[in-house]
């Protein structure tokens, strides 16, 4: 029955020879005329981290996906947001971005990002201070473990003599970043009391 129906249907005339594969064009060749700068890649890596932090905070506070929030950030973070041109705002559901000094004192949640304190408001009307304290205490413990690990590596003679200089420098940078995050988290926890 299928053969009868196939015989009755008109055949598509393409003028091309039959082939075993449907597509026979080669893959496009993309020529990158501009090289991506390390700072641009760093900016988007930082932006991704910020989006992840904000999304996890939204999930923790059970904020609806379409509900926008306000972000209050220090100048370095505001500069990052400008450089990535709305990327964070769109992916994290941020309605307004304002300087940290304009943050409301009572109903904002504090997060630490790259050694700075950022405040978010508009998550929920009743912010659970105990949950924030628990989250910050856990973050402090995690950062202390990271710092001890990095310090342990940097004090190990075997690591210092065998590792490449760029790996050692990366470990030092990670240590400095973890110390800045720890300081910001401790400051945020002190401000909650």
CSV table of C-alpha atoms in Angstrom, one decimal:
chain,number,residue,atom,x,y,z
A,1,UNK,CA,0.0,0.0,0.0
A,2,UNK,CA,2.9,2.4,0.8
A,3,UNK,CA,4.4,1.6,-2.6
A,4,UNK,CA,1.2,2.5,-4.4
A,5,UNK,CA,0.9,5.8,-2.5
A,6,UNK,CA,4.5,6.7,-3.2
A,7,UNK,CA,4.0,6.0,-6.8
A,8,UNK,CA,1.0,8.3,-7.0
A,9,UNK,CA,2.7,11.2,-5.2
A,10,UNK,CA,4.6,13.7,-7.4
A,11,UNK,CA,8.4,13.4,-7.1
A,12,UNK,CA,10.4,16.5,-6.1
A,13,UNK,CA,12.6,17.6,-8.9
A,14,UNK,CA,15.7,19.3,-7.6
A,15,UNK,CA,18.0,18.7,-10.5
A,16,UNK,CA,20.7,17.4,-8.1
A,17,UNK,CA,22.1,13.9,-8.1
A,18,UNK,CA,20.9,11.5,-5.4
A,19,UNK,CA,23.2,11.2,-2.4
A,20,UNK,CA,23.5,9.1,0.7
A,21,UNK,CA,23.4,12.1,3.0
A,22,UNK,CA,20.8,14.9,3.2
A,23,UNK,CA,23.2,17.8,3.6
A,24,UNK,CA,26.3,18.0,1.5
A,25,UNK,CA,27.6,21.5,2.3
A,26,UNK,CA,30.8,21.8,4.2
A,27,UNK,CA,30.9,23.2,7.7
A,28,UNK,CA,31.1,27.0,7.8
A,29,UNK,CA,34.5,28.4,8.5
A,30,UNK,CA,34.4,31.1,11.2
A,31,UNK,CA,37.3,33.6,11.1
A,32,UNK,CA,37.7,35.6,14.2
A,33,UNK,CA,39.1,38.9,13.2
A,34,UNK,CA,39.3,40.2,16.8
A,35,UNK,CA,40.9,38.3,19.6
A,36,UNK,CA,39.0,38.0,22.8
A,37,UNK,CA,40.9,39.9,25.5
A,38,UNK,CA,41.6,38.3,28.8
A,39,UNK,CA,39.8,41.1,30.6
A,40,UNK,CA,36.6,40.5,28.6
A,41,UNK,CA,36.7,36.8,29.4
A,42,UNK,CA,37.4,37.7,33.1
A,43,UNK,CA,34.4,40.1,33.1
A,44,UNK,CA,32.0,37.5,31.8
A,45,UNK,CA,33.4,34.9,34.2
A,46,UNK,CA,32.7,37.3,37.1
A,47,UNK,CA,29.3,38.2,35.7
A,48,UNK,CA,28.4,34.4,35.6
A,49,UNK,CA,29.5,34.1,39.2
A,50,UNK,CA,27.3,37.0,40.2
A,51,UNK,CA,24.3,35.7,38.3
A,52,UNK,CA,24.8,32.3,40.1
A,53,UNK,CA,24.9,34.0,43.5
A,54,UNK,CA,21.8,36.1,42.8
A,55,UNK,CA,19.9,33.1,41.4
A,56,UNK,CA,20.7,30.9,44.4
A,57,UNK,CA,19.6,33.7,46.7
A,58,UNK,CA,16.3,34.1,44.7
A,59,UNK,CA,15.8,30.3,45.0
A,60,UNK,CA,16.5,30.3,48.7
A,61,UNK,CA,14.0,33.1,49.3
A,62,UNK,CA,11.5,31.5,46.9
A,63,UNK,CA,11.2,34.5,44.6
A,64,UNK,CA,9.0,34.0,41.5
A,65,UNK,CA,10.9,34.0,38.2
A,66,UNK,CA,9.2,37.0,36.8
A,67,UNK,CA,9.6,39.1,39.9
A,68,UNK,CA,12.3,41.7,39.6
A,69,UNK,CA,14.6,42.7,42.4
A,70,UNK,CA,16.9,45.6,43.2
A,71,UNK,CA,20.6,45.3,43.4
A,72,UNK,CA,22.7,47.8,45.4
A,73,UNK,CA,26.4,47.4,44.7
A,74,UNK,CA,29.8,49.2,45.2
A,75,UNK,CA,31.5,51.0,42.3
A,76,UNK,CA,33.6,48.1,41.1
A,77,UNK,CA,30.6,45.9,40.7
A,78,UNK,CA,28.6,48.7,39.0
A,79,UNK,CA,31.5,49.1,36.6
A,80,UNK,CA,31.4,45.4,35.9
A,81,UNK,CA,27.7,45.6,35.2
A,82,UNK,CA,28.3,48.4,32.7
A,83,UNK,CA,31.0,46.4,30.9
A,84,UNK,CA,28.8,43.4,30.4
A,85,UNK,CA,26.0,45.5,29.2
A,86,UNK,CA,22.8,44.2,30.9
A,87,UNK,CA,23.9,40.5,30.9
A,88,UNK,CA,23.6,40.2,34.7
A,89,UNK,CA,20.4,42.2,34.9
A,90,UNK,CA,18.6,40.0,32.4
A,91,UNK,CA,19.8,36.6,33.6
A,92,UNK,CA,19.3,37.4,37.3
A,93,UNK,CA,16.0,39.2,37.0
A,94,UNK,CA,17.2,42.6,38.3
A,95,UNK,CA,14.9,45.5,37.7
A,96,UNK,CA,17.1,48.3,39.1
A,97,UNK,CA,20.8,48.7,39.9
A,98,UNK,CA,21.8,51.4,42.4
A,99,UNK,CA,24.9,52.4,44.3
A,100,UNK,CA,25.4,50.5,47.6
A,101,UNK,CA,25.0,53.7,49.6
A,102,UNK,CA,21.3,53.9,48.5
A,103,UNK,CA,20.5,50.5,49.9
A,104,UNK,CA,17.6,50.3,52.4
A,105,UNK,CA,18.8,49.3,55.8
A,106,UNK,CA,16.2,46.9,57.0
A,107,UNK,CA,14.8,44.8,54.2
A,108,UNK,CA,17.8,43.8,52.1
A,109,UNK,CA,19.8,40.6,51.9
A,110,UNK,CA,23.5,40.8,51.9
A,111,UNK,CA,25.8,38.7,49.6
A,112,UNK,CA,29.5,38.7,49.2
A,113,UNK,CA,31.0,38.9,45.7
A,114,UNK,CA,34.7,39.2,44.9
A,115,UNK,CA,35.5,40.6,48.3
A,116,UNK,CA,32.7,43.2,48.3
A,117,UNK,CA,29.3,43.4,49.9
A,118,UNK,CA,26.3,43.6,47.7
A,119,UNK,CA,22.7,44.1,48.9
A,120,UNK,CA,19.6,42.8,47.3
A,121,UNK,CA,16.1,44.0,48.1
A,122,UNK,CA,12.7,43.0,46.7
A,123,UNK,CA,13.2,39.3,47.4
A,124,UNK,CA,10.4,38.9,49.9
A,125,UNK,CA,8.8,41.2,52.3
A,126,UNK,CA,9.9,39.2,55.3
A,127,UNK,CA,13.6,38.4,55.1
A,128,UNK,CA,14.7,35.7,57.5
A,129,UNK,CA,17.7,37.1,59.4
A,130,UNK,CA,18.4,33.8,61.0
A,131,UNK,CA,18.7,32.1,57.6
A,132,UNK,CA,21.0,34.9,56.5
A,133,UNK,CA,23.2,34.4,59.5
A,134,UNK,CA,23.3,30.7,58.9
A,135,UNK,CA,24.3,31.2,55.3
A,136,UNK,CA,27.0,33.7,56.2
A,137,UNK,CA,28.4,31.5,58.9
A,138,UNK,CA,28.6,28.6,56.5
A,139,UNK,CA,30.3,30.9,53.9
A,140,UNK,CA,32.8,31.9,56.6
A,141,UNK,CA,33.6,28.3,57.4
A,142,UNK,CA,34.0,27.4,53.7
A,143,UNK,CA,36.3,30.4,53.1
A,144,UNK,CA,38.4,29.6,56.1
A,145,UNK,CA,38.8,26.0,54.8
A,146,UNK,CA,39.8,27.4,51.3
A,147,UNK,CA,42.3,29.8,52.9
A,148,UNK,CA,43.9,27.1,55.0
A,149,UNK,CA,44.2,24.9,51.9
A,150,UNK,CA,45.8,27.7,49.8
A,151,UNK,CA,48.2,28.6,52.6
A,152,UNK,CA,49.1,24.9,53.0
A,153,UNK,CA,49.9,24.7,49.4
A,154,UNK,CA,52.0,27.9,49.4
A,155,UNK,CA,53.9,26.7,52.5
A,156,UNK,CA,54.7,23.3,50.9
A,157,UNK,CA,58.3,23.4,49.5
A,158,UNK,CA,57.5,20.5,47.2
A,159,UNK,CA,54.6,22.4,45.6
A,160,UNK,CA,56.7,25.6,45.3
A,161,UNK,CA,59.6,23.8,43.7
A,162,UNK,CA,57.6,21.6,41.3
A,163,UNK,CA,54.7,23.8,40.3
A,164,UNK,CA,54.9,26.2,37.3
A,165,UNK,CA,55.2,29.9,38.3
A,166,UNK,CA,51.8,30.7,36.8
A,167,UNK,CA,50.2,28.0,38.9
A,168,UNK,CA,51.8,29.4,42.0
A,169,UNK,CA,50.6,32.9,41.1
A,170,UNK,CA,47.1,31.6,40.5
A,171,UNK,CA,47.1,30.0,43.9
A,172,UNK,CA,48.2,33.3,45.4
A,173,UNK,CA,45.4,35.1,43.6
A,174,UNK,CA,42.9,32.5,44.8
A,175,UNK,CA,44.1,33.0,48.3
A,176,UNK,CA,43.8,36.8,48.1
A,177,UNK,CA,40.2,36.4,46.7
A,178,UNK,CA,39.2,34.0,49.4
A,179,UNK,CA,40.6,36.3,52.1
A,180,UNK,CA,38.6,39.2,50.6
A,181,UNK,CA,35.5,37.1,50.5
A,182,UNK,CA,36.0,36.0,54.1
A,183,UNK,CA,36.5,39.6,55.2
A,184,UNK,CA,33.3,40.7,53.4
A,185,UNK,CA,31.3,37.8,54.8
A,186,UNK,CA,32.5,38.6,58.4
A,187,UNK,CA,31.6,42.2,57.9
A,188,UNK,CA,28.1,41.3,56.6
A,189,UNK,CA,27.6,39.0,59.5
A,190,UNK,CA,28.6,41.7,62.0
A,191,UNK,CA,26.2,44.1,60.3
A,192,UNK,CA,23.3,41.7,60.9
A,193,UNK,CA,23.8,41.8,64.6
